[in-house]
PDB file of C-alpha atoms in Angstrom:
ATOM      1  CA  MET A   1      74.338 126.307 140.851  1.00 55.00           C
ATOM      2  CA  ASP A   2      78.024 124.984 140.055  1.00 55.00           C
ATOM      3  CA  ALA A   3      76.338 122.224 138.464  1.00 56.00           C
ATOM      4  CA  GLN A   4      74.477 124.436 136.146  1.00 57.00           C
ATOM      5  CA  LEU A   5      77.412 126.806 135.573  1.00 52.00           C
ATOM      6  CA  GLU A   6      79.316 123.602 134.364  1.00 54.00           C
ATOM      7  CA  GLN A   7      76.626 122.758 131.843  1.00 58.00           C
ATOM      8  CA  HIS A   8      76.440 126.192 130.286  1.00 56.00           C
ATOM      9  CA  SER A   9      80.306 126.704 130.144  1.00 55.00           C
ATOM     10  CA  PRO A  10      81.867 125.678 126.950  1.00 55.00           C
ATOM     11  CA  ALA A  11      84.223 122.749 127.168  1.00 54.00           C
ATOM     12  CA  PRO A  12      88.008 123.553 127.620  1.00 54.00           C
ATOM     13  CA  ALA A  13      89.557 123.276 124.167  1.00 55.00           C
ATOM     14  CA  VAL A  14      91.477 120.100 123.422  1.00 55.00           C
ATOM     15  CA  THR A  15      94.592 120.202 121.317  1.00 58.00           C
ATOM     16  CA  ALA A  16      95.250 117.344 119.226  1.00 59.00           C
ATOM     17  CA  VAL A  17      98.683 116.529 119.053  1.00 56.00           C
ATOM     18  CA  PRO A  18      99.416 114.168 115.995  1.00 60.00           C
ATOM     19  CA  VAL A  19     100.866 110.968 117.365  1.00 53.00           C
ATOM     20  CA  PRO A  20     102.925 108.995 114.886  1.00 56.00           C
ATOM     21  CA  VAL A  21     100.896 105.665 113.954  1.00 56.00           C
ATOM     22  CA  ARG A  22     102.997 102.371 114.178  1.00 61.00           C
ATOM     23  CA  ARG A  23     101.685  99.901 112.000  1.00 66.00           C
ATOM     24  CA  ARG A  24     101.457  96.233 113.375  1.00 74.00           C
ATOM     25  CA  HIS A  25     102.522  94.102 110.509  1.00 71.00           C
ATOM     26  CA  ARG A  26     101.576  90.472 110.524  1.00 78.00           C
ATOM     27  CA  GLY A  27     103.196  87.227 109.510  1.00 78.00           C
ATOM     28  CA  VAL A  28     106.669  87.723 107.706  1.00 80.00           C
ATOM     29  CA  LEU A  29     105.894  91.297 107.158  1.00 81.00           C
ATOM     30  CA  ARG A  30     106.613  91.865 110.996  1.00 79.00           C
ATOM     31  CA  TYR A  31     110.489  91.767 110.268  1.00 85.00           C
ATOM     32  CA  PRO A  32     111.717  94.880 108.767  1.00 80.00           C
ATOM     33  CA  LEU A  33     114.292  93.005 106.635  1.00 83.00           C
ATOM     34  CA  VAL A  34     111.497  91.393 104.723  1.00 87.00           C
ATOM     35  CA  ARG A  35     109.585  94.612 104.318  1.00 88.00           C
ATOM     36  CA  GLN A  36     112.952  96.283 103.097  1.00 87.00           C
ATOM     37  CA  LEU A  37     113.599  93.276 100.742  1.00 89.00           C
ATOM     38  CA  LEU A  38     110.113  93.675  99.207  1.00 91.00           C
ATOM     39  CA  ARG A  39     110.349  97.646  98.715  1.00 91.00           C
ATOM     40  CA  PHE A  40     114.436  97.265  97.362  1.00 89.00           C
ATOM     41  CA  THR A  41     112.888  94.765  94.931  1.00 90.00           C
ATOM     42  CA  ALA A  42     110.601  97.277  93.729  1.00 93.00           C
ATOM     43  CA  VAL A  43     112.950  99.915  93.462  1.00 91.00           C
ATOM     44  CA  GLY A  44     115.273  97.479  91.864  1.00 87.00           C
ATOM     45  CA  LEU A  45     112.703  96.808  89.063  1.00 89.00           C
ATOM     46  CA  VAL A  46     112.505  99.937  88.005  1.00 93.00           C
ATOM     47  CA  CYS A  47     116.013 100.984  88.143  1.00 88.00           C
ATOM     48  CA  THR A  48     116.966  97.489  86.233  1.00 84.00           C
ATOM     49  CA  ALA A  49     114.092  98.209  83.364  1.00 91.00           C
ATOM     50  CA  THR A  50     115.356 102.043  82.983  1.00 94.00           C
ATOM     51  CA  SER A  51     119.250 100.660  83.027  1.00 88.00           C
ATOM     52  CA  LEU A  52     118.292  98.243  80.616  1.00 87.00           C
ATOM     53  CA  ALA A  53     116.588 100.595  78.140  1.00 93.00           C
ATOM     54  CA  LEU A  54     119.639 103.072  78.371  1.00 93.00           C
ATOM     55  CA  TYR A  55     122.079 100.537  77.663  1.00 89.00           C
ATOM     56  CA  ALA A  56     120.006  99.016  74.699  1.00 91.00           C
ATOM     57  CA  LEU A  57     119.687 102.719  73.407  1.00 95.00           C
ATOM     58  CA  LEU A  58     123.142 103.735  74.020  1.00 95.00           C
ATOM     59  CA  ARG A  59     125.202 100.518  73.002  1.00 91.00           C
ATOM     60  CA  PRO A  60     124.789 101.060  69.299  1.00 93.00           C
ATOM     61  CA  TYR A  61     126.601 104.479  69.907  1.00 95.00           C
ATOM     62  CA  LEU A  62     129.200 103.997  72.547  1.00 95.00           C
ATOM     63  CA  GLY A  63     129.797 100.234  72.584  1.00 91.00           C
ATOM     64  CA  SER A  64     129.015  97.545  75.578  1.00 86.00           C
ATOM     65  CA  GLN A  65     131.230  98.781  78.283  1.00 85.00           C
ATOM     66  CA  PRO A  66     130.562 102.469  78.061  1.00 92.00           C
ATOM     67  CA  ALA A  67     126.915 102.020  77.347  1.00 92.00           C
ATOM     68  CA  ASN A  68     126.773  99.643  80.508  1.00 83.00           C
ATOM     69  CA  ALA A  69     128.850 102.222  82.701  1.00 86.00           C
ATOM     70  CA  ALA A  70     126.533 105.155  81.505  1.00 90.00           C
ATOM     71  CA  ALA A  71     123.350 103.363  82.131  1.00 89.00           C
ATOM     72  CA  LEU A  72     124.483 102.508  85.836  1.00 80.00           C
ATOM     73  CA  ILE A  73     125.785 105.926  86.719  1.00 83.00           C
ATOM     74  CA  LEU A  74     122.553 107.610  85.124  1.00 85.00           C
ATOM     75  CA  THR A  75     120.261 105.260  87.217  1.00 87.00           C
ATOM     76  CA  SER A  76     122.426 105.350  90.303  1.00 80.00           C
ATOM     77  CA  LEU A  77     121.227 108.812  91.615  1.00 82.00           C
ATOM     78  CA  MET A  78     117.649 107.728  90.900  1.00 87.00           C
ATOM     79  CA  ASN A  79     118.316 104.405  92.507  1.00 86.00           C
ATOM     80  CA  THR A  80     119.732 105.944  95.726  1.00 85.00           C
ATOM     81  CA  ALA A  81     116.891 108.477  96.126  1.00 88.00           C
ATOM     82  CA  LEU A  82     114.069 105.809  95.882  1.00 90.00           C
ATOM     83  CA  ASN A  83     116.072 103.528  98.198  1.00 86.00           C
ATOM     84  CA  ARG A  84     116.561 106.128 100.694  1.00 85.00           C
ATOM     85  CA  ARG A  85     113.094 107.374 100.594  1.00 87.00           C
ATOM     86  CA  LEU A  86     111.030 104.247 100.028  1.00 86.00           C
ATOM     87  CA  THR A  87     113.271 100.997 101.340  1.00 83.00           C
ATOM     88  CA  PHE A  88     114.771 102.720 104.221  1.00 81.00           C
ATOM     89  CA  LYS A  89     112.300 105.422 104.878  1.00 82.00           C
ATOM     90  CA  ILE A  90     114.715 108.171 105.370  1.00 80.00           C
ATOM     91  CA  THR A  91     112.803 111.744 104.553  1.00 81.00           C
ATOM     92  CA  GLU A  92     114.992 114.328 106.044  1.00 78.00           C
ATOM     93  CA  ARG A  93     117.659 116.239 104.175  1.00 80.00           C
ATOM     94  CA  HIS A  94     120.319 115.692 106.730  1.00 77.00           C
ATOM     95  CA  ARG A  95     123.289 113.613 105.179  1.00 79.00           C
ATOM     96  CA  MET A  96     121.690 113.242 101.815  1.00 81.00           C
ATOM     97  CA  LYS A  97     124.558 114.324  99.778  1.00 83.00           C
ATOM     98  CA  ARG A  98     126.935 111.747 101.700  1.00 82.00           C
ATOM     99  CA  ASP A  99     124.152 109.185 101.095  1.00 80.00           C
ATOM    100  CA  HIS A 100     124.458 109.929  97.441  1.00 80.00           C
ATOM    101  CA  LEU A 101     127.918 110.011  97.264  1.00 83.00           C
ATOM    102  CA  ASN A 102     128.249 106.819  99.136  1.00 83.00           C
ATOM    103  CA  GLY A 103     125.652 105.542  96.733  1.00 82.00           C
ATOM    104  CA  LEU A 104     127.806 106.250  93.797  1.00 83.00           C
ATOM    105  CA  ILE A 105     130.551 104.064  95.510  1.00 85.00           C
ATOM    106  CA  VAL A 106     128.034 101.115  95.700  1.00 83.00           C
ATOM    107  CA  ILE A 107     127.105 101.737  92.153  1.00 81.00           C
ATOM    108  CA  LEU A 108     130.919 101.378  91.108  1.00 85.00           C
ATOM    109  CA  VAL A 109     131.032  97.900  92.927  1.00 87.00           C
ATOM    110  CA  ALA A 110     127.719  97.146  90.759  1.00 83.00           C
ATOM    111  CA  LEU A 111     129.761  98.620  87.542  1.00 83.00           C
ATOM    112  CA  LEU A 112     132.529  96.336  88.514  1.00 91.00           C
ATOM    113  CA  ILE A 113     130.770  93.207  88.859  1.00 92.00           C
ATOM    114  CA  THR A 114     128.506  93.744  85.487  1.00 87.00           C
ATOM    115  CA  GLY A 115     131.379  95.343  83.634  1.00 88.00           C
ATOM    116  CA  GLY A 116     133.398  92.355  84.716  1.00 93.00           C
ATOM    117  CA  SER A 117     131.021  89.872  83.300  1.00 93.00           C
ATOM    118  CA  LEU A 118     130.563  91.692  79.885  1.00 90.00           C
ATOM    119  CA  GLY A 119     134.455  91.421  79.840  1.00 93.00           C
ATOM    120  CA  VAL A 120     134.235  87.724  80.318  1.00 94.00           C
ATOM    121  CA  LEU A 121     131.507  87.185  77.814  1.00 94.00           C
ATOM    122  CA  HIS A 122     133.329  89.027  75.259  1.00 92.00           C
ATOM    123  CA  TRP A 123     136.462  87.131  76.212  1.00 94.00           C
ATOM    124  CA  ILE A 124     134.648  83.681  75.612  1.00 95.00           C
ATOM    125  CA  ASN A 125     132.666  84.817  72.796  1.00 94.00           C
ATOM    126  CA  PRO A 126     133.973  87.827  70.824  1.00 91.00           C
ATOM    127  CA  GLY A 127     131.179  88.080  68.348  1.00 91.00           C
ATOM    128  CA  THR A 128     128.256  88.034  71.160  1.00 89.00           C
ATOM    129  CA  THR A 129     125.095  89.782  70.554  1.00 89.00           C
ATOM    130  CA  VAL A 130     123.250  92.783  72.109  1.00 85.00           C
ATOM    131  CA  ALA A 131     120.747  90.264  73.724  1.00 88.00           C
ATOM    132  CA  ASP A 132     123.499  87.992  74.767  1.00 91.00           C
ATOM    133  CA  GLU A 133     124.831  91.189  76.573  1.00 87.00           C
ATOM    134  CA  LEU A 134     121.656  92.458  78.333  1.00 84.00           C
ATOM    135  CA  TRP A 135     121.217  88.520  79.587  1.00 89.00           C
ATOM    136  CA  THR A 136     124.835  88.750  80.831  1.00 91.00           C
ATOM    137  CA  THR A 137     124.202  92.243  82.501  1.00 84.00           C
ATOM    138  CA  THR A 138     120.746  91.157  83.620  1.00 85.00           C
ATOM    139  CA  LEU A 139     122.159  88.170  85.338  1.00 89.00           C
ATOM    140  CA  SER A 140     125.404  89.764  86.865  1.00 90.00           C
ATOM    141  CA  GLY A 141     122.936  92.505  88.015  1.00 83.00           C
ATOM    142  CA  PHE A 142     121.251  90.131  90.548  1.00 84.00           C
ATOM    143  CA  VAL A 143     124.663  89.594  92.051  1.00 89.00           C
ATOM    144  CA  ALA A 144     125.274  93.044  91.916  1.00 86.00           C
ATOM    145  CA  THR A 145     122.092  93.840  93.267  1.00 82.00           C
ATOM    146  CA  ALA A 146     122.565  91.605  96.603  1.00 87.00           C
ATOM    147  CA  VAL A 147     126.114  93.270  97.113  1.00 89.00           C
ATOM    148  CA  ARG A 148     124.114  96.846  96.674  1.00 82.00           C
ATOM    149  CA  PHE A 149     121.362  95.770  99.085  1.00 83.00           C
ATOM    150  CA  THR A 150     123.875  94.480 101.769  1.00 86.00           C
ATOM    151  CA  LEU A 151     126.099  97.630 101.204  1.00 85.00           C
ATOM    152  CA  LEU A 152     123.053  99.978 101.593  1.00 82.00           C
ATOM    153  CA  ARG A 153     121.359  98.093 104.572  1.00 80.00           C
ATOM    154  CA  HIS A 154     124.717  97.802 106.724  1.00 81.00           C
ATOM    155  CA  TRP A 155     126.836 100.859 105.547  1.00 79.00           C
ATOM    156  CA  ILE A 156     124.745 103.791 103.998  1.00 75.00           C
ATOM    157  CA  PHE A 157     121.655 103.410 105.775  1.00 76.00           C
ATOM    158  CA  ARG A 158     122.362 101.475 108.868  1.00 70.00           C
ATOM    159  CA  ARG A 159     120.805 104.388 111.060  1.00 64.00           C
ATOM    160  CA  ALA A 160     117.369 103.122 109.200  1.00 63.00           C
ATOM    161  CA  ARG A 161     117.729  99.325 109.509  1.00 53.00           C
ATOM    162  CA  HIS A 162     114.548  98.574 111.688  1.00 54.00           C
ATOM    163  CA  ARG A 163     112.138 100.931 109.508  1.00 52.00           C
TER     164      ARG A 163
END
């Protein structure tokens, strides 16, 4: 009789609790630093292209230094938001304002590096072209990018270094 009751009674409802899926990465992708560098590079390409376009657009109206500053400041919020979300996988809103404020400080460091390189370029060659300025800001931007990644990873987003 008990066997018959078990066959005819409905099965107890099982509630599925979503369990976060941990991806297993292979090869060099198993290192969080490598994954972060790849994502940071993708974000950097988008932000660099945007910054260079803004620089080229603003340069005839503002001059080289103000155009460089405006382009970096305008893209800094986008850069911090994308790095926060994509590179370091921080999705909660907690400490977001502080992260963006610290991101502006990091952008100021980048501005000192790129603005300094433009200053040196103009000191060496006062009759430089916009193309020369773009090359200079791009090359000095690589240095600024390395500094920015280091500051983001070890200062601003250190709570998410291993994601």
